[in-house]
Amino acid sequence: MLLPPDLVNIQLRGHRTGPFWRNEDVVAVHFFPQPKAMAEFPVGKILLCREGEEWVAHRLVTHQGRKVLKGDFSNSYFWERDAVVWGEANGFQRGPKRVGWEGRDFFLQHLFATLSARTLRAGPVGRKILKITMYVLSSIYFKVRAHREPPKSA
């Protein structure tokens, strides 16, 4: 099925992609004209895939030598040998504030991918420390990078 390349806003539900995103954030997703192989993307990107009957937006991380999709707060991951990606997140909106990265902030995306992947290997205390670290970093990032959306003209 071919989809037109487009930027679509999707409202999040769930907590697995926290702390970077929160429940009810609106994510801007760039859909591809055709699905792409997960292996084509660099670690750190947040990608849109199908997991069973659900659409999921998870970060691409490395675990046991292969690329997998994982929500930052999740203790599990998604991997299929022939997994395809339908789109890539380009930013998000929380209330009146918007953050867009559109290819920037690669260091932060890679850092979150590293911390997220380590939660799969860490024990309970280590997982808690990693999640607190990600929460603090994402809060600082949002405060520094977010800007208010201009009021919509009538």
PDB file of C-alpha atoms in Angstrom:
ATOM      1  CA  MET A   1       0.000   0.000   0.000  1.00  0.00           C
ATOM      2  CA  LEU A   2       1.462   3.339  -1.019  1.00  0.00           C
ATOM      3  CA  LEU A   3       0.993   6.340   1.240  1.00  0.00           C
ATOM      4  CA  PRO A   4       1.645   9.941   0.230  1.00  0.00           C
ATOM      5  CA  PRO A   5       4.625  11.537   1.991  1.00  0.00           C
ATOM      6  CA  ASP A   6       3.037  13.742   4.590  1.00  0.00           C
ATOM      7  CA  LEU A   7       3.385  15.124   8.072  1.00  0.00           C
ATOM      8  CA  VAL A   8       0.548  13.859  10.249  1.00  0.00           C
ATOM      9  CA  ASN A   9      -0.186  14.651  13.897  1.00  0.00           C
ATOM     10  CA  ILE A  10      -0.900  11.600  16.054  1.00  0.00           C
ATOM     11  CA  GLN A  11      -2.084  11.758  19.661  1.00  0.00           C
ATOM     12  CA  LEU A  12      -0.207   9.387  21.952  1.00  0.00           C
ATOM     13  CA  ARG A  13      -1.716   6.953  24.391  1.00  0.00           C
ATOM     14  CA  GLY A  14       0.304   4.875  26.793  1.00  0.00           C
ATOM     15  CA  HIS A  15       3.480   5.284  28.776  1.00  0.00           C
ATOM     16  CA  ARG A  16       6.096   3.143  27.039  1.00  0.00           C
ATOM     17  CA  THR A  17       7.649   6.073  25.156  1.00  0.00           C
ATOM     18  CA  GLY A  18       7.980   8.153  28.316  1.00  0.00           C
ATOM     19  CA  PRO A  19       9.733  10.069  29.640  1.00  0.00           C
ATOM     20  CA  PHE A  20      10.588  11.792  26.364  1.00  0.00           C
ATOM     21  CA  TRP A  21       6.920  11.818  25.390  1.00  0.00           C
ATOM     22  CA  ARG A  22       3.991  11.788  27.746  1.00  0.00           C
ATOM     23  CA  ASN A  23       0.487  10.436  27.450  1.00  0.00           C
ATOM     24  CA  GLU A  24      -1.633  12.848  25.360  1.00  0.00           C
ATOM     25  CA  ASP A  25       1.356  14.526  23.621  1.00  0.00           C
ATOM     26  CA  VAL A  26       0.749  15.025  19.905  1.00  0.00           C
ATOM     27  CA  VAL A  27       3.550  13.658  17.719  1.00  0.00           C
ATOM     28  CA  ALA A  28       4.343  14.914  14.221  1.00  0.00           C
ATOM     29  CA  VAL A  29       5.048  11.878  12.023  1.00  0.00           C
ATOM     30  CA  HIS A  30       6.429  12.023   8.487  1.00  0.00           C
ATOM     31  CA  PHE A  31       4.899   9.095   6.592  1.00  0.00           C
ATOM     32  CA  PHE A  32       6.971   7.543   3.810  1.00  0.00           C
ATOM     33  CA  PRO A  33       5.593   6.914   0.288  1.00  0.00           C
ATOM     34  CA  GLN A  34       6.503   3.247   0.812  1.00  0.00           C
ATOM     35  CA  PRO A  35       7.452   1.367   3.981  1.00  0.00           C
ATOM     36  CA  LYS A  36      11.199   1.049   4.607  1.00  0.00           C
ATOM     37  CA  ALA A  37      13.288  -1.616   6.304  1.00  0.00           C
ATOM     38  CA  MET A  38      14.051  -0.921   9.967  1.00  0.00           C
ATOM     39  CA  ALA A  39      17.732  -1.692   9.311  1.00  0.00           C
ATOM     40  CA  GLU A  40      18.025   1.422   7.074  1.00  0.00           C
ATOM     41  CA  PHE A  41      17.734   3.836  10.006  1.00  0.00           C
ATOM     42  CA  PRO A  42      20.402   5.004  12.458  1.00  0.00           C
ATOM     43  CA  VAL A  43      20.065   4.183  16.139  1.00  0.00           C
ATOM     44  CA  GLY A  44      18.182   6.859  18.083  1.00  0.00           C
ATOM     45  CA  LYS A  45      15.444   7.608  15.549  1.00  0.00           C
ATOM     46  CA  ILE A  46      11.834   7.345  16.693  1.00  0.00           C
ATOM     47  CA  LEU A  47       9.973   5.281  14.116  1.00  0.00           C
ATOM     48  CA  LEU A  48       6.361   4.332  13.433  1.00  0.00           C
ATOM     49  CA  CYS A  49       5.686   0.604  12.911  1.00  0.00           C
ATOM     50  CA  ARG A  50       2.903  -1.923  13.263  1.00  0.00           C
ATOM     51  CA  GLU A  51       3.049  -4.212  16.288  1.00  0.00           C
ATOM     52  CA  GLY A  52       0.220  -6.673  15.838  1.00  0.00           C
ATOM     53  CA  GLU A  53      -2.912  -4.578  15.378  1.00  0.00           C
ATOM     54  CA  GLU A  54      -1.417  -1.415  16.914  1.00  0.00           C
ATOM     55  CA  TRP A  55       0.638   1.438  15.551  1.00  0.00           C
ATOM     56  CA  VAL A  56       3.668   2.036  17.758  1.00  0.00           C
ATOM     57  CA  ALA A  57       6.201   4.858  17.825  1.00  0.00           C
ATOM     58  CA  HIS A  58       9.376   3.609  19.475  1.00  0.00           C
ATOM     59  CA  ARG A  59      13.045   4.491  19.525  1.00  0.00           C
ATOM     60  CA  LEU A  60      15.483   2.394  17.493  1.00  0.00           C
ATOM     61  CA  VAL A  61      18.123   0.937  19.840  1.00  0.00           C
ATOM     62  CA  THR A  62      20.775  -1.773  19.673  1.00  0.00           C
ATOM     63  CA  HIS A  63      20.248  -4.880  21.821  1.00  0.00           C
ATOM     64  CA  GLN A  64      22.342  -8.052  21.597  1.00  0.00           C
ATOM     65  CA  GLY A  65      23.930  -6.870  18.355  1.00  0.00           C
ATOM     66  CA  ARG A  66      20.725  -6.102  16.439  1.00  0.00           C
ATOM     67  CA  LYS A  67      18.488  -3.093  15.953  1.00  0.00           C
ATOM     68  CA  VAL A  68      15.207  -3.276  17.869  1.00  0.00           C
ATOM     69  CA  LEU A  69      12.372  -0.847  18.621  1.00  0.00           C
ATOM     70  CA  LYS A  70      11.817   0.025  22.261  1.00  0.00           C
ATOM     71  CA  GLY A  71       9.792   2.501  24.263  1.00  0.00           C
ATOM     72  CA  ASP A  72      12.196   4.321  26.588  1.00  0.00           C
ATOM     73  CA  PHE A  73      10.259   3.311  29.738  1.00  0.00           C
ATOM     74  CA  SER A  74       9.462  -0.182  28.501  1.00  0.00           C
ATOM     75  CA  ASN A  75      11.300  -3.230  29.827  1.00  0.00           C
ATOM     76  CA  SER A  76      10.718  -5.080  26.554  1.00  0.00           C
ATOM     77  CA  TYR A  77      11.399  -4.464  22.877  1.00  0.00           C
ATOM     78  CA  PHE A  78       9.948  -5.137  19.430  1.00  0.00           C
ATOM     79  CA  TRP A  79      11.900  -6.992  16.783  1.00  0.00           C
ATOM     80  CA  GLU A  80      10.966  -8.827  13.616  1.00  0.00           C
ATOM     81  CA  ARG A  81      13.461  -9.914  11.016  1.00  0.00           C
ATOM     82  CA  ASP A  82      11.545  -8.162   8.210  1.00  0.00           C
ATOM     83  CA  ALA A  83      10.052  -5.288  10.225  1.00  0.00           C
ATOM     84  CA  VAL A  84       9.040  -2.311   8.145  1.00  0.00           C
ATOM     85  CA  VAL A  85       8.827   1.336   9.124  1.00  0.00           C
ATOM     86  CA  TRP A  86       5.925   3.460   7.931  1.00  0.00           C
ATOM     87  CA  GLY A  87       7.114   6.832   9.236  1.00  0.00           C
ATOM     88  CA  GLU A  88       9.498   8.810  11.404  1.00  0.00           C
ATOM     89  CA  ALA A  89       8.733  11.238  14.232  1.00  0.00           C
ATOM     90  CA  ASN A  90       9.813  14.838  13.528  1.00  0.00           C
ATOM     91  CA  GLY A  91       8.689  16.514  16.745  1.00  0.00           C
ATOM     92  CA  PHE A  92       5.849  16.763  19.202  1.00  0.00           C
ATOM     93  CA  GLN A  93       3.490  19.148  20.945  1.00  0.00           C
ATOM     94  CA  ARG A  94       2.672  19.208  24.650  1.00  0.00           C
ATOM     95  CA  GLY A  95      -0.136  21.615  25.420  1.00  0.00           C
ATOM     96  CA  PRO A  96       0.665  24.967  23.738  1.00  0.00           C
ATOM     97  CA  LYS A  97       4.381  24.170  23.369  1.00  0.00           C
ATOM     98  CA  ARG A  98       5.981  22.478  20.376  1.00  0.00           C
ATOM     99  CA  VAL A  99       9.368  20.832  19.868  1.00  0.00           C
ATOM    100  CA  GLY A 100      10.606  19.915  16.400  1.00  0.00           C
ATOM    101  CA  TRP A 101      13.953  18.372  15.626  1.00  0.00           C
ATOM    102  CA  GLU A 102      13.682  17.433  11.936  1.00  0.00           C
ATOM    103  CA  GLY A 103      17.101  15.802  11.779  1.00  0.00           C
ATOM    104  CA  ARG A 104      18.740  17.843  14.540  1.00  0.00           C
ATOM    105  CA  ASP A 105      19.621  16.752  18.057  1.00  0.00           C
ATOM    106  CA  PHE A 106      21.239  13.520  16.914  1.00  0.00           C
ATOM    107  CA  PHE A 107      23.449  13.454  20.026  1.00  0.00           C
ATOM    108  CA  LEU A 108      20.415  13.505  22.326  1.00  0.00           C
ATOM    109  CA  GLN A 109      18.595  10.864  20.273  1.00  0.00           C
ATOM    110  CA  HIS A 110      21.655   8.618  20.398  1.00  0.00           C
ATOM    111  CA  LEU A 111      22.070   9.237  24.155  1.00  0.00           C
ATOM    112  CA  PHE A 112      18.447   8.249  24.790  1.00  0.00           C
ATOM    113  CA  ALA A 113      18.900   5.152  22.620  1.00  0.00           C
ATOM    114  CA  THR A 114      21.935   4.137  24.688  1.00  0.00           C
ATOM    115  CA  LEU A 115      20.192   4.728  28.034  1.00  0.00           C
ATOM    116  CA  SER A 116      17.020   2.995  26.847  1.00  0.00           C
ATOM    117  CA  ALA A 117      18.927  -0.078  25.621  1.00  0.00           C
ATOM    118  CA  ARG A 118      20.766  -0.321  28.944  1.00  0.00           C
ATOM    119  CA  THR A 119      17.447  -0.680  30.782  1.00  0.00           C
ATOM    120  CA  LEU A 120      17.100  -4.101  29.092  1.00  0.00           C
ATOM    121  CA  ARG A 121      20.327  -5.335  30.742  1.00  0.00           C
ATOM    122  CA  ALA A 122      20.092  -3.537  34.088  1.00  0.00           C
ATOM    123  CA  GLY A 123      18.689  -4.924  37.313  1.00  0.00           C
ATOM    124  CA  PRO A 124      15.721  -3.254  39.066  1.00  0.00           C
ATOM    125  CA  VAL A 125      17.803  -0.557  40.811  1.00  0.00           C
ATOM    126  CA  GLY A 126      19.849   0.191  37.694  1.00  0.00           C
ATOM    127  CA  ARG A 127      16.659   0.419  35.601  1.00  0.00           C
ATOM    128  CA  LYS A 128      15.188   2.897  38.071  1.00  0.00           C
ATOM    129  CA  ILE A 129      18.345   5.067  37.967  1.00  0.00           C
ATOM    130  CA  LEU A 130      18.391   4.998  34.146  1.00  0.00           C
ATOM    131  CA  LYS A 131      14.715   5.942  33.932  1.00  0.00           C
ATOM    132  CA  ILE A 132      15.172   8.822  36.405  1.00  0.00           C
ATOM    133  CA  THR A 133      18.161  10.020  34.356  1.00  0.00           C
ATOM    134  CA  MET A 134      16.087   9.922  31.147  1.00  0.00           C
ATOM    135  CA  TYR A 135      13.225  11.746  32.861  1.00  0.00           C
ATOM    136  CA  VAL A 136      15.517  14.559  34.081  1.00  0.00           C
ATOM    137  CA  LEU A 137      17.237  14.878  30.684  1.00  0.00           C
ATOM    138  CA  SER A 138      13.938  14.942  28.788  1.00  0.00           C
ATOM    139  CA  SER A 139      12.509  17.587  31.160  1.00  0.00           C
ATOM    140  CA  ILE A 140      15.563  19.802  30.655  1.00  0.00           C
ATOM    141  CA  TYR A 141      15.433  19.251  26.892  1.00  0.00           C
ATOM    142  CA  PHE A 142      11.741  20.214  26.753  1.00  0.00           C
ATOM    143  CA  LYS A 143      12.296  23.383  28.817  1.00  0.00           C
ATOM    144  CA  VAL A 144      15.224  24.471  26.638  1.00  0.00           C
ATOM    145  CA  ARG A 145      13.875  23.552  23.185  1.00  0.00           C
ATOM    146  CA  ALA A 146      10.095  24.027  23.422  1.00  0.00           C
ATOM    147  CA  HIS A 147       8.516  27.166  22.038  1.00  0.00           C
ATOM    148  CA  ARG A 148       4.947  28.379  22.221  1.00  0.00           C
ATOM    149  CA  GLU A 149       2.812  27.977  19.172  1.00  0.00           C
ATOM    150  CA  PRO A 150       1.609  31.327  17.821  1.00  0.00           C
ATOM    151  CA  PRO A 151      -2.113  31.895  18.367  1.00  0.00           C
ATOM    152  CA  LYS A 152      -4.194  30.710  15.428  1.00  0.00           C
ATOM    153  CA  SER A 153      -5.669  33.565  13.446  1.00  0.00           C
ATOM    154  CA  ALA A 154      -9.420  33.572  13.026  1.00  0.00           C
TER     155      ALA A 154
END
